[in-house]
GROMACS .gro file of C-alpha atoms in nm:
model
  217
    1UNK     CA    1  14.639   0.116 -20.054
    2UNK     CA    2  14.322   0.074 -19.842
    3UNK     CA    3  14.307   0.298 -19.538
    4UNK     CA    4  14.584   0.521 -19.668
    5UNK     CA    5  14.540   0.866 -19.508
    6UNK     CA    6  14.491   1.168 -19.730
    7UNK     CA    7  14.792   1.397 -19.749
    8UNK     CA    8  14.709   1.756 -19.662
    9UNK     CA    9  15.014   1.978 -19.653
   10UNK     CA   10  15.048   2.355 -19.693
   11UNK     CA   11  15.209   2.304 -20.034
   12UNK     CA   12  14.916   2.093 -20.151
   13UNK     CA   13  14.680   2.372 -20.044
   14UNK     CA   14  14.893   2.634 -20.220
   15UNK     CA   15  14.902   2.423 -20.536
   16UNK     CA   16  14.524   2.386 -20.533
   17UNK     CA   17  14.472   2.760 -20.485
   18UNK     CA   18  14.708   2.840 -20.773
   19UNK     CA   19  14.529   2.591 -21.000
   20UNK     CA   20  14.188   2.734 -20.913
   21UNK     CA   21  14.304   3.092 -20.976
   22UNK     CA   22  14.467   3.009 -21.310
   23UNK     CA   23  14.170   2.799 -21.420
   24UNK     CA   24  13.927   3.077 -21.326
   25UNK     CA   25  14.124   3.331 -21.530
   26UNK     CA   26  14.132   3.104 -21.836
   27UNK     CA   27  13.762   3.019 -21.813
   28UNK     CA   28  13.681   3.390 -21.777
   29UNK     CA   29  13.885   3.466 -22.090
   30UNK     CA   30  13.717   3.189 -22.285
   31UNK     CA   31  13.371   3.304 -22.176
   32UNK     CA   32  13.437   3.666 -22.272
   33UNK     CA   33  13.580   3.563 -22.610
   34UNK     CA   34  13.279   3.339 -22.676
   35UNK     CA   35  13.028   3.608 -22.574
   36UNK     CA   36  13.190   3.857 -22.813
   37UNK     CA   37  13.067   3.641 -23.103
   38UNK     CA   38  12.702   3.675 -22.991
   39UNK     CA   39  12.637   4.012 -23.152
   40UNK     CA   40  12.351   4.230 -23.266
   41UNK     CA   41  12.374   4.483 -23.546
   42UNK     CA   42  12.468   4.832 -23.431
   43UNK     CA   43  12.508   5.177 -23.584
   44UNK     CA   44  12.779   5.440 -23.588
   45UNK     CA   45  12.563   5.662 -23.366
   46UNK     CA   46  12.531   5.384 -23.106
   47UNK     CA   47  12.907   5.336 -23.109
   48UNK     CA   48  12.963   5.709 -23.055
   49UNK     CA   49  12.716   5.706 -22.766
   50UNK     CA   50  12.886   5.404 -22.607
   51UNK     CA   51  13.228   5.567 -22.637
   52UNK     CA   52  13.087   5.885 -22.488
   53UNK     CA   53  12.956   5.698 -22.185
   54UNK     CA   54  13.304   5.563 -22.113
   55UNK     CA   55  13.409   5.224 -21.973
   56UNK     CA   56  13.347   5.059 -22.311
   57UNK     CA   57  13.533   4.762 -22.458
   58UNK     CA   58  13.587   4.780 -22.834
   59UNK     CA   59  13.708   4.478 -23.031
   60UNK     CA   60  13.832   4.484 -23.390
   61UNK     CA   61  13.841   4.120 -23.508
   62UNK     CA   62  13.945   4.234 -23.857
   63UNK     CA   63  13.977   4.566 -24.045
   64UNK     CA   64  13.621   4.559 -24.181
   65UNK     CA   65  13.431   4.507 -23.856
   66UNK     CA   66  13.410   4.667 -23.514
   67UNK     CA   67  13.239   4.520 -23.207
   68UNK     CA   68  13.167   4.683 -22.874
   69UNK     CA   69  13.008   4.580 -22.547
   70UNK     CA   70  12.687   4.747 -22.436
   71UNK     CA   71  12.658   4.548 -22.113
   72UNK     CA   72  12.814   4.256 -21.926
   73UNK     CA   73  12.680   4.004 -22.177
   74UNK     CA   74  12.577   4.221 -22.473
   75UNK     CA   75  12.781   4.292 -22.784
   76UNK     CA   76  12.705   4.490 -23.098
   77UNK     CA   77  12.880   4.477 -23.433
   78UNK     CA   78  12.916   4.728 -23.713
   79UNK     CA   79  13.044   4.618 -24.055
   80UNK     CA   80  13.275   4.876 -24.216
   81UNK     CA   81  13.196   4.889 -24.586
   82UNK     CA   82  13.441   5.151 -24.708
   83UNK     CA   83  13.770   5.317 -24.623
   84UNK     CA   84  13.588   5.628 -24.500
   85UNK     CA   85  13.413   5.425 -24.230
   86UNK     CA   86  13.744   5.268 -24.129
   87UNK     CA   87  13.909   5.610 -24.094
   88UNK     CA   88  13.614   5.742 -23.894
   89UNK     CA   89  13.635   5.446 -23.655
   90UNK     CA   90  14.008   5.506 -23.611
   91UNK     CA   91  13.942   5.872 -23.525
   92UNK     CA   92  13.669   5.780 -23.277
   93UNK     CA   93  13.888   5.524 -23.102
   94UNK     CA   94  14.189   5.756 -23.092
   95UNK     CA   95  13.972   6.026 -22.934
   96UNK     CA   96  13.814   5.787 -22.681
   97UNK     CA   97  14.124   5.594 -22.583
   98UNK     CA   98  14.200   5.479 -22.230
   99UNK     CA   99  14.078   5.514 -21.960
  100UNK     CA  100  13.742   5.570 -22.129
  101UNK     CA  101  13.764   5.278 -22.370
  102UNK     CA  102  13.957   4.955 -22.392
  103UNK     CA  103  14.047   4.877 -22.753
  104UNK     CA  104  14.156   4.525 -22.852
  105UNK     CA  105  14.278   4.459 -23.204
  106UNK     CA  106  14.314   4.099 -23.322
  107UNK     CA  107  14.663   4.029 -23.454
  108UNK     CA  108  14.554   3.737 -23.678
  109UNK     CA  109  14.857   3.519 -23.614
  110UNK     CA  110  14.802   3.145 -23.581
  111UNK     CA  111  14.977   3.100 -23.247
  112UNK     CA  112  14.906   3.151 -22.964
  113UNK     CA  113  14.532   3.082 -23.007
  114UNK     CA  114  14.315   3.393 -23.039
  115UNK     CA  115  14.064   3.307 -22.767
  116UNK     CA  116  14.308   3.394 -22.491
  117UNK     CA  117  14.554   3.622 -22.670
  118UNK     CA  118  14.292   3.871 -22.795
  119UNK     CA  119  14.036   3.864 -22.512
  120UNK     CA  120  13.813   4.173 -22.553
  121UNK     CA  121  13.812   4.288 -22.191
  122UNK     CA  122  13.987   4.507 -21.941
  123UNK     CA  123  14.281   4.335 -21.771
  124UNK     CA  124  14.286   4.085 -22.058
  125UNK     CA  125  14.664   4.049 -22.011
  126UNK     CA  126  14.587   3.815 -21.721
  127UNK     CA  127  14.465   3.547 -21.963
  128UNK     CA  128  14.783   3.498 -22.172
  129UNK     CA  129  14.984   3.528 -21.851
  130UNK     CA  130  14.785   3.240 -21.700
  131UNK     CA  131  14.813   3.040 -22.023
  132UNK     CA  132  15.191   3.074 -22.050
  133UNK     CA  133  15.232   3.007 -21.678
  134UNK     CA  134  15.037   2.683 -21.717
  135UNK     CA  135  15.243   2.589 -22.023
  136UNK     CA  136  15.568   2.636 -21.830
  137UNK     CA  137  15.431   2.429 -21.540
  138UNK     CA  138  15.341   2.150 -21.783
  139UNK     CA  139  15.684   2.153 -21.948
  140UNK     CA  140  15.856   2.149 -21.609
  141UNK     CA  141  15.666   1.845 -21.486
  142UNK     CA  142  15.864   1.525 -21.538
  143UNK     CA  143  15.572   1.286 -21.592
  144UNK     CA  144  15.220   1.425 -21.647
  145UNK     CA  145  14.948   1.176 -21.562
  146UNK     CA  146  14.706   1.171 -21.857
  147UNK     CA  147  14.934   1.256 -22.152
  148UNK     CA  148  15.304   1.294 -22.208
  149UNK     CA  149  15.450   1.639 -22.262
  150UNK     CA  150  15.416   1.618 -22.640
  151UNK     CA  151  15.052   1.519 -22.606
  152UNK     CA  152  14.982   1.811 -22.376
  153UNK     CA  153  15.186   2.047 -22.593
  154UNK     CA  154  14.962   1.976 -22.892
  155UNK     CA  155  14.650   2.025 -22.682
  156UNK     CA  156  14.790   2.359 -22.563
  157UNK     CA  157  14.885   2.470 -22.914
  158UNK     CA  158  14.589   2.365 -23.129
  159UNK     CA  159  14.290   2.563 -23.007
  160UNK     CA  160  14.447   2.634 -22.669
  161UNK     CA  161  14.196   2.424 -22.475
  162UNK     CA  162  14.474   2.209 -22.330
  163UNK     CA  163  14.560   2.476 -22.071
  164UNK     CA  164  14.229   2.463 -21.879
  165UNK     CA  165  14.219   2.085 -21.923
  166UNK     CA  166  14.568   2.054 -21.775
  167UNK     CA  167  14.472   2.265 -21.474
  168UNK     CA  168  14.157   2.059 -21.429
  169UNK     CA  169  14.325   1.717 -21.451
  170UNK     CA  170  14.696   1.734 -21.366
  171UNK     CA  171  14.869   1.601 -21.163
  172UNK     CA  172  14.535   1.461 -21.048
  173UNK     CA  173  14.179   1.590 -21.094
  174UNK     CA  174  14.120   1.920 -20.918
  175UNK     CA  175  13.826   1.777 -20.721
  176UNK     CA  176  14.063   1.516 -20.574
  177UNK     CA  177  14.360   1.748 -20.527
  178UNK     CA  178  14.347   1.723 -20.147
  179UNK     CA  179  14.345   1.343 -20.149
  180UNK     CA  180  14.653   1.130 -20.133
  181UNK     CA  181  14.862   1.052 -20.446
  182UNK     CA  182  14.673   0.854 -20.708
  183UNK     CA  183  14.818   0.544 -20.877
  184UNK     CA  184  14.975   0.602 -21.221
  185UNK     CA  185  14.737   0.612 -21.515
  186UNK     CA  186  14.715   0.288 -21.713
  187UNK     CA  187  14.787   0.468 -22.039
  188UNK     CA  188  14.873   0.820 -22.151
  189UNK     CA  189  14.819   1.010 -22.472
  190UNK     CA  190  15.132   1.043 -22.681
  191UNK     CA  191  15.212   1.325 -22.922
  192UNK     CA  192  15.008   1.186 -23.212
  193UNK     CA  193  14.704   1.108 -22.998
  194UNK     CA  194  14.728   1.446 -22.829
  195UNK     CA  195  14.734   1.619 -23.167
  196UNK     CA  196  14.422   1.433 -23.282
  197UNK     CA  197  14.240   1.509 -22.956
  198UNK     CA  198  14.340   1.876 -22.984
  199UNK     CA  199  14.206   1.902 -23.340
  200UNK     CA  200  13.882   1.731 -23.239
  201UNK     CA  201  13.831   1.955 -22.935
  202UNK     CA  202  13.908   2.269 -23.136
  203UNK     CA  203  13.663   2.163 -23.408
  204UNK     CA  204  13.384   2.075 -23.166
  205UNK     CA  205  13.424   2.391 -22.956
  206UNK     CA  206  13.444   2.613 -23.265
  207UNK     CA  207  13.140   2.446 -23.418
  208UNK     CA  208  12.947   2.483 -23.093
  209UNK     CA  209  13.028   2.854 -23.058
  210UNK     CA  210  12.944   2.920 -23.423
  211UNK     CA  211  12.612   2.737 -23.387
  212UNK     CA  212  12.515   2.922 -23.070
  213UNK     CA  213  12.623   3.252 -23.222
  214UNK     CA  214  12.400   3.193 -23.523
  215UNK     CA  215  12.112   3.090 -23.299
  216UNK     CA  216  12.127   3.371 -23.044
  217UNK     CA  217  12.333   3.637 -23.220
   0.00000   0.00000   0.00000
């Protein structure tokens, strides 16, 4: 309605703050996970030196590879070619341990998505906490604006990108969160459409990260 005043209540402010905090945590987790794929070749001696310096994040994406951070945006990787190397890495990590080193081991399950469940960073537990909190908020909402609950559920589950999208768009875009209520959307994604969108987004984001990793890694 023209001339309708914007609604600014304490609860609207609180909701916006919560959305911004959760979205920031998820974007941080996604950025860290993406950066961990941009690696340079490292050596066992460099890994020992990094562990000796302390405050190192070590990520084991699978049993035959170890990655570690050598700066805010720098990652190195060391392929493990034999069982002896694997045992040596295990001994090094056991000796380093917290608080000197943060060790993240990928669990290789298909759900929840790895990019937020296995974030290679200190305080990484904040990311799955934010993801599950957003999922519960979505399920509790009676009528999401841009997709029904099945549509959003698929976008949460396949690739996990639905969580930041939900925080960005629901119940209305975050940049318009302090405005008055918006009219209902003309159409919403259903479960099938949400599944297709989720697969497409997961494919495009994975392809983009792989391409950038090959270009700059």
